Amino acid sequence: MDIRIFKNEQEIGVAAGQLFCEFVKEKPECVLGLATGATPVPTYNYMAAQYAEGNVSFKDITTFNLDEYCDLPKEHKNSYYSFMFENLFSKIDVNPENVNFLDGNTTDPEAESARYAEAIASKGGIDVQLLGIGRNGHIAFNEPADAFTGESFKIALTQSTIDANSIYFDDIPMPRYAMTMGIGSIMKAKKIVLIATGSSKAEAVKGMIKGEVTPQLPASILQQHDDVVIFLDEAAAALL
Ligand code: F6R
């Protein structure tokens, strides 16, 4: 694991944003795996700023997002689809036809999982996968469990995740289920970039890097991937 520690989330936004921009400049038709949540926002801001300044174009990239809430219209302001357009896609020149999401409203999660796996494979796999980490060590919505997951699937969110994310839902109750890429699909990415900021992530970060590899702390599986870059701020790195 290549662990890089920065003072704060703004510095990480620049460093991780540079990594993505450089990658896109080298391989304009690359496939990026993207995450939502508060953590990647400074990175997305940096990428959008670089585009606005004419330093990089994203017109040929393809993206696959990690997860999407179930039982929430795609157009709802809290869907991850809306999040990505608000925070990144509307600010860069990505072709909207090349952005991909799991369908949280599918009536057949297994068929949806197969569709997503095929779509990723047809693009040659994910070149760089961006991840955040939950307070309980989840990546995407792979919650602590008795076994590591495989391809995408529908999951019941844990109370820890509901507590963390329900602050964003001011009009309707937060969904209790999500469609998420599984650990197996995430581990297929050629390169993984994980960002963790803030003291609430320190315990999970310690387990991910120094603990045993266990599905009870899903991010610990990243110890077994051979190209992982971890960006931490000082608060998230405090227990290392
Ligand atoms: C979101 C995702 C989640 C978040 C995690 C951290 O697509 O996959 O695993 O990365 O819940 O969320 P934030 O960044 O809001 O602390």
Short mmCIF file of C-alpha atoms and ligand atoms in Angstrom, two decimals:
data_model
loop_
_atom_site.label_atom_id
_atom_site.label_comp_id
_atom_site.label_asym_id
_atom_site.label_seq_id
_atom_site.Cartn_x
_atom_site.Cartn_y
_atom_site.Cartn_z
CA MET A 1 0.00 0.00 0.00
CA ASP A 2 1.35 3.40 -1.00
CA ILE A 3 0.26 5.61 1.93
CA ARG A 4 0.44 9.38 1.51
CA ILE A 5 -0.40 11.68 4.41
CA PHE A 6 -1.44 15.31 3.93
CA LYS A 7 -2.35 18.14 6.25
CA ASN A 8 -6.00 18.44 5.31
CA GLU A 9 -8.65 17.47 2.78
CA GLN A 10 -7.90 20.43 0.51
CA GLU A 11 -4.31 19.23 0.02
CA ILE A 12 -5.58 15.74 -0.69
CA GLY A 13 -8.03 17.15 -3.23
CA VAL A 14 -5.11 18.65 -5.14
CA ALA A 15 -2.91 15.56 -4.90
CA ALA A 16 -5.62 13.03 -5.77
CA GLY A 17 -7.05 15.38 -8.41
CA GLN A 18 -3.61 15.63 -10.01
CA LEU A 19 -3.30 11.85 -10.06
CA PHE A 20 -6.60 11.54 -11.94
CA CYS A 21 -5.87 14.42 -14.33
CA GLU A 22 -2.43 13.05 -15.18
CA PHE A 23 -3.92 9.63 -15.76
CA VAL A 24 -6.57 11.01 -18.11
CA LYS A 25 -3.96 13.02 -20.02
CA GLU A 26 -1.88 9.87 -20.52
CA LYS A 27 -4.86 7.67 -21.40
CA PRO A 28 -7.73 9.88 -22.65
CA GLU A 29 -10.01 6.88 -23.24
CA CYS A 30 -9.56 5.51 -19.75
CA VAL A 31 -12.21 3.96 -17.54
CA LEU A 32 -12.65 5.54 -14.13
CA GLY A 33 -14.50 4.06 -11.17
CA LEU A 34 -16.03 6.85 -9.12
CA ALA A 35 -17.34 7.30 -5.59
CA THR A 36 -19.82 9.66 -3.98
CA GLY A 37 -19.99 11.09 -0.46
CA ALA A 38 -18.22 14.06 1.11
CA THR A 39 -14.68 12.69 0.76
CA PRO A 40 -14.13 12.95 -3.02
CA VAL A 41 -15.62 16.44 -3.40
CA PRO A 42 -12.28 18.34 -3.15
CA THR A 43 -10.82 15.91 -5.71
CA TYR A 44 -13.76 16.50 -8.07
CA ASN A 45 -13.41 20.27 -7.54
CA TYR A 46 -9.77 20.09 -8.56
CA MET A 47 -10.60 18.04 -11.67
CA ALA A 48 -13.35 20.52 -12.63
CA ALA A 49 -10.98 23.46 -12.12
CA GLN A 50 -8.32 21.85 -14.30
CA TYR A 51 -10.91 21.34 -17.01
CA ALA A 52 -12.12 24.96 -16.69
CA GLU A 53 -8.54 26.16 -17.12
CA GLY A 54 -8.16 24.09 -20.28
CA ASN A 55 -5.51 21.79 -18.82
CA VAL A 56 -7.35 18.52 -19.31
CA SER A 57 -10.29 17.10 -21.25
CA PHE A 58 -12.49 14.27 -20.05
CA LYS A 59 -14.42 13.93 -23.31
CA ASP A 60 -13.28 10.37 -24.03
CA ILE A 61 -13.44 8.84 -20.55
CA THR A 62 -15.97 6.27 -19.39
CA THR A 63 -17.10 6.16 -15.77
CA PHE A 64 -18.73 3.59 -13.53
CA ASN A 65 -20.05 4.62 -10.15
CA LEU A 66 -19.74 2.32 -7.19
CA ASP A 67 -23.25 2.33 -5.87
CA GLU A 68 -26.77 3.77 -5.90
CA TYR A 69 -29.61 3.89 -3.40
CA CYS A 70 -32.63 1.67 -3.96
CA ASP A 71 -36.22 2.93 -3.98
CA LEU A 72 -35.17 6.47 -4.84
CA PRO A 73 -35.95 8.09 -8.20
CA LYS A 74 -32.78 8.65 -10.20
CA GLU A 75 -33.63 12.36 -10.44
CA HIS A 76 -34.04 12.83 -6.67
CA LYS A 77 -31.46 15.29 -5.34
CA ASN A 78 -29.98 12.63 -3.04
CA SER A 79 -29.46 9.96 -5.68
CA TYR A 80 -25.84 9.27 -6.46
CA TYR A 81 -26.68 9.97 -10.09
CA SER A 82 -27.69 13.53 -9.09
CA PHE A 83 -24.66 13.84 -6.83
CA MET A 84 -22.26 13.05 -9.66
CA PHE A 85 -23.84 15.52 -12.07
CA GLU A 86 -23.91 18.24 -9.45
CA ASN A 87 -20.35 17.72 -8.21
CA LEU A 88 -18.49 16.67 -11.35
CA PHE A 89 -20.19 15.68 -14.57
CA SER A 90 -21.93 19.03 -15.16
CA LYS A 91 -18.59 20.79 -14.71
CA ILE A 92 -16.48 18.77 -17.14
CA ASP A 93 -16.83 17.62 -20.75
CA VAL A 94 -17.55 13.95 -20.03
CA ASN A 95 -19.99 12.47 -22.54
CA PRO A 96 -23.19 11.73 -20.53
CA GLU A 97 -23.61 8.60 -22.64
CA ASN A 98 -20.39 7.25 -21.15
CA VAL A 99 -21.35 7.56 -17.49
CA ASN A 100 -22.67 4.40 -15.87
CA PHE A 101 -24.61 3.69 -12.71
CA LEU A 102 -26.18 0.66 -11.13
CA ASP A 103 -29.98 0.90 -11.34
CA GLY A 104 -31.17 1.21 -7.75
CA ASN A 105 -34.75 0.67 -8.86
CA THR A 106 -34.19 -2.61 -10.60
CA THR A 107 -36.66 -5.38 -9.84
CA ASP A 108 -34.00 -7.97 -10.70
CA PRO A 109 -30.77 -7.23 -8.81
CA GLU A 110 -29.02 -10.31 -10.20
CA ALA A 111 -29.68 -9.34 -13.80
CA GLU A 112 -28.61 -5.77 -13.00
CA SER A 113 -25.39 -7.07 -11.48
CA ALA A 114 -24.66 -9.13 -14.59
CA ARG A 115 -25.41 -6.14 -16.83
CA TYR A 116 -22.97 -3.93 -14.88
CA ALA A 117 -20.19 -6.54 -14.86
CA GLU A 118 -20.58 -6.98 -18.62
CA ALA A 119 -20.59 -3.24 -19.23
CA ILE A 120 -17.35 -2.85 -17.25
CA ALA A 121 -15.73 -5.81 -18.98
CA SER A 122 -16.75 -4.52 -22.42
CA LYS A 123 -14.74 -1.37 -21.73
CA GLY A 124 -11.68 -3.40 -20.75
CA GLY A 125 -12.15 -3.09 -16.98
CA ILE A 126 -11.67 -0.17 -14.62
CA ASP A 127 -8.30 1.54 -14.88
CA VAL A 128 -8.48 3.60 -11.68
CA GLN A 129 -11.08 3.12 -8.97
CA LEU A 130 -11.66 5.92 -6.47
CA LEU A 131 -12.90 4.85 -3.03
CA GLY A 132 -13.89 6.43 0.26
CA ILE A 133 -14.22 4.41 3.45
CA GLY A 134 -17.08 4.19 5.93
CA ARG A 135 -16.61 4.58 9.69
CA ASN A 136 -17.22 0.84 9.94
CA GLY A 137 -14.66 0.06 7.26
CA HIS A 138 -17.11 -0.35 4.39
CA ILE A 139 -16.04 0.33 0.81
CA ALA A 140 -18.79 1.14 -1.65
CA PHE A 141 -21.71 -0.29 0.36
CA ASN A 142 -19.97 -3.52 1.28
CA GLU A 143 -20.84 -3.52 4.95
CA PRO A 144 -19.07 -5.67 7.59
CA ALA A 145 -20.09 -9.26 6.94
CA ASP A 146 -19.08 -12.88 7.39
CA ALA A 147 -17.68 -13.22 3.87
CA PHE A 148 -16.28 -10.96 1.18
CA THR A 149 -18.73 -10.21 -1.59
CA GLY A 150 -18.28 -10.82 -5.32
CA GLU A 151 -19.97 -8.87 -8.10
CA SER A 152 -22.63 -6.18 -7.60
CA PHE A 153 -25.60 -6.95 -5.36
CA LYS A 154 -28.42 -5.42 -3.33
CA ILE A 155 -27.61 -4.75 0.31
CA ALA A 156 -29.48 -3.68 3.44
CA LEU A 157 -27.55 -0.72 4.84
CA THR A 158 -26.29 -0.93 8.43
CA GLN A 159 -27.32 1.46 11.18
CA SER A 160 -23.81 3.00 11.13
CA THR A 161 -24.22 3.92 7.46
CA ILE A 162 -27.80 5.11 7.95
CA ASP A 163 -26.64 7.34 10.84
CA ALA A 164 -23.79 8.76 8.76
CA ASN A 165 -25.82 9.47 5.61
CA SER A 166 -29.29 10.35 6.88
CA ILE A 167 -28.16 13.95 7.50
CA TYR A 168 -28.44 14.46 3.73
CA PHE A 169 -32.12 13.44 3.61
CA ASP A 170 -34.29 16.36 4.67
CA ASP A 171 -37.48 15.58 2.71
CA ILE A 172 -37.87 11.80 2.79
CA PRO A 173 -36.48 9.03 5.01
CA MET A 174 -33.14 7.70 3.88
CA PRO A 175 -33.39 4.54 1.77
CA ARG A 176 -32.58 1.34 3.65
CA TYR A 177 -31.17 -0.56 0.68
CA ALA A 178 -28.60 0.09 -2.02
CA MET A 179 -27.17 -1.57 -5.11
CA THR A 180 -23.42 -1.74 -4.79
CA MET A 181 -20.42 -3.08 -6.59
CA GLY A 182 -19.08 -6.03 -4.63
CA ILE A 183 -15.57 -6.50 -3.29
CA GLY A 184 -14.78 -8.87 -6.15
CA SER A 185 -15.63 -6.24 -8.77
CA ILE A 186 -13.71 -3.51 -6.91
CA MET A 187 -10.61 -5.70 -6.59
CA LYS A 188 -10.56 -6.18 -10.39
CA ALA A 189 -9.70 -2.49 -10.88
CA LYS A 190 -6.14 -2.12 -12.14
CA LYS A 191 -5.39 0.68 -9.70
CA ILE A 192 -7.25 1.75 -6.56
CA VAL A 193 -7.11 5.19 -4.93
CA LEU A 194 -8.71 5.41 -1.48
CA ILE A 195 -9.18 8.70 0.35
CA ALA A 196 -9.99 9.02 4.05
CA THR A 197 -10.29 12.29 5.93
CA GLY A 198 -11.28 13.21 9.47
CA SER A 199 -10.97 11.59 12.87
CA SER A 200 -14.19 9.59 12.47
CA LYS A 201 -12.31 7.42 9.92
CA ALA A 202 -9.14 6.88 12.03
CA GLU A 203 -10.20 3.56 13.56
CA ALA A 204 -11.30 2.11 10.20
CA VAL A 205 -8.08 3.34 8.55
CA LYS A 206 -5.99 1.64 11.22
CA GLY A 207 -7.85 -1.64 10.70
CA MET A 208 -7.61 -1.36 6.91
CA ILE A 209 -3.84 -0.89 6.95
CA LYS A 210 -2.63 -2.66 10.07
CA GLY A 211 -5.37 -5.11 10.97
CA GLU A 212 -6.02 -8.62 9.73
CA VAL A 213 -7.75 -9.04 6.39
CA THR A 214 -11.35 -9.72 7.37
CA PRO A 215 -14.81 -9.21 5.87
CA GLN A 216 -15.72 -7.64 9.22
CA LEU A 217 -13.64 -4.67 7.99
CA PRO A 218 -14.18 -4.87 4.23
CA ALA A 219 -11.51 -2.28 3.31
CA SER A 220 -8.82 -4.57 4.78
CA ILE A 221 -9.04 -6.64 1.56
CA LEU A 222 -7.11 -3.83 -0.14
CA GLN A 223 -3.96 -5.17 1.52
CA GLN A 224 -4.20 -7.91 -1.13
CA HIS A 225 -4.35 -5.57 -4.14
CA ASP A 226 -0.98 -4.80 -5.68
CA ASP A 227 -1.60 -1.18 -6.74
CA VAL A 228 -3.32 0.84 -4.01
CA VAL A 229 -2.67 4.47 -3.17
CA ILE A 230 -4.14 5.73 0.11
CA PHE A 231 -4.51 9.45 0.72
CA LEU A 232 -5.02 10.36 4.38
CA ASP A 233 -5.23 13.60 6.25
CA GLU A 234 -3.51 13.83 9.61
CA ALA A 235 -6.74 13.19 11.53
CA ALA A 236 -7.53 9.98 9.62
CA ALA A 237 -3.90 8.83 10.00
CA ALA A 238 -3.77 9.57 13.74
CA LEU A 239 -3.90 5.94 14.91
CA LEU A 240 -1.30 4.55 12.51
C1 F6R B 1 -20.00 6.16 -1.85
C2 F6R B 1 -19.39 5.03 -1.19
C3 F6R B 1 -19.18 4.98 0.29
C4 F6R B 1 -18.46 6.23 0.82
C5 F6R B 1 -18.27 6.12 2.32
C6 F6R B 1 -17.65 7.37 2.90
O1 F6R B 1 -20.05 5.96 -3.25
O2 F6R B 1 -19.08 4.11 -1.87
O3 F6R B 1 -18.43 3.83 0.60
O4 F6R B 1 -17.23 6.33 0.18
O5 F6R B 1 -19.50 5.90 2.94
O6 F6R B 1 -18.54 8.43 2.75
P1 F6R B 1 -18.11 9.93 3.04
O7 F6R B 1 -17.09 10.29 2.02
O8 F6R B 1 -19.35 10.75 2.91
O9 F6R B 1 -17.53 9.95 4.43
#
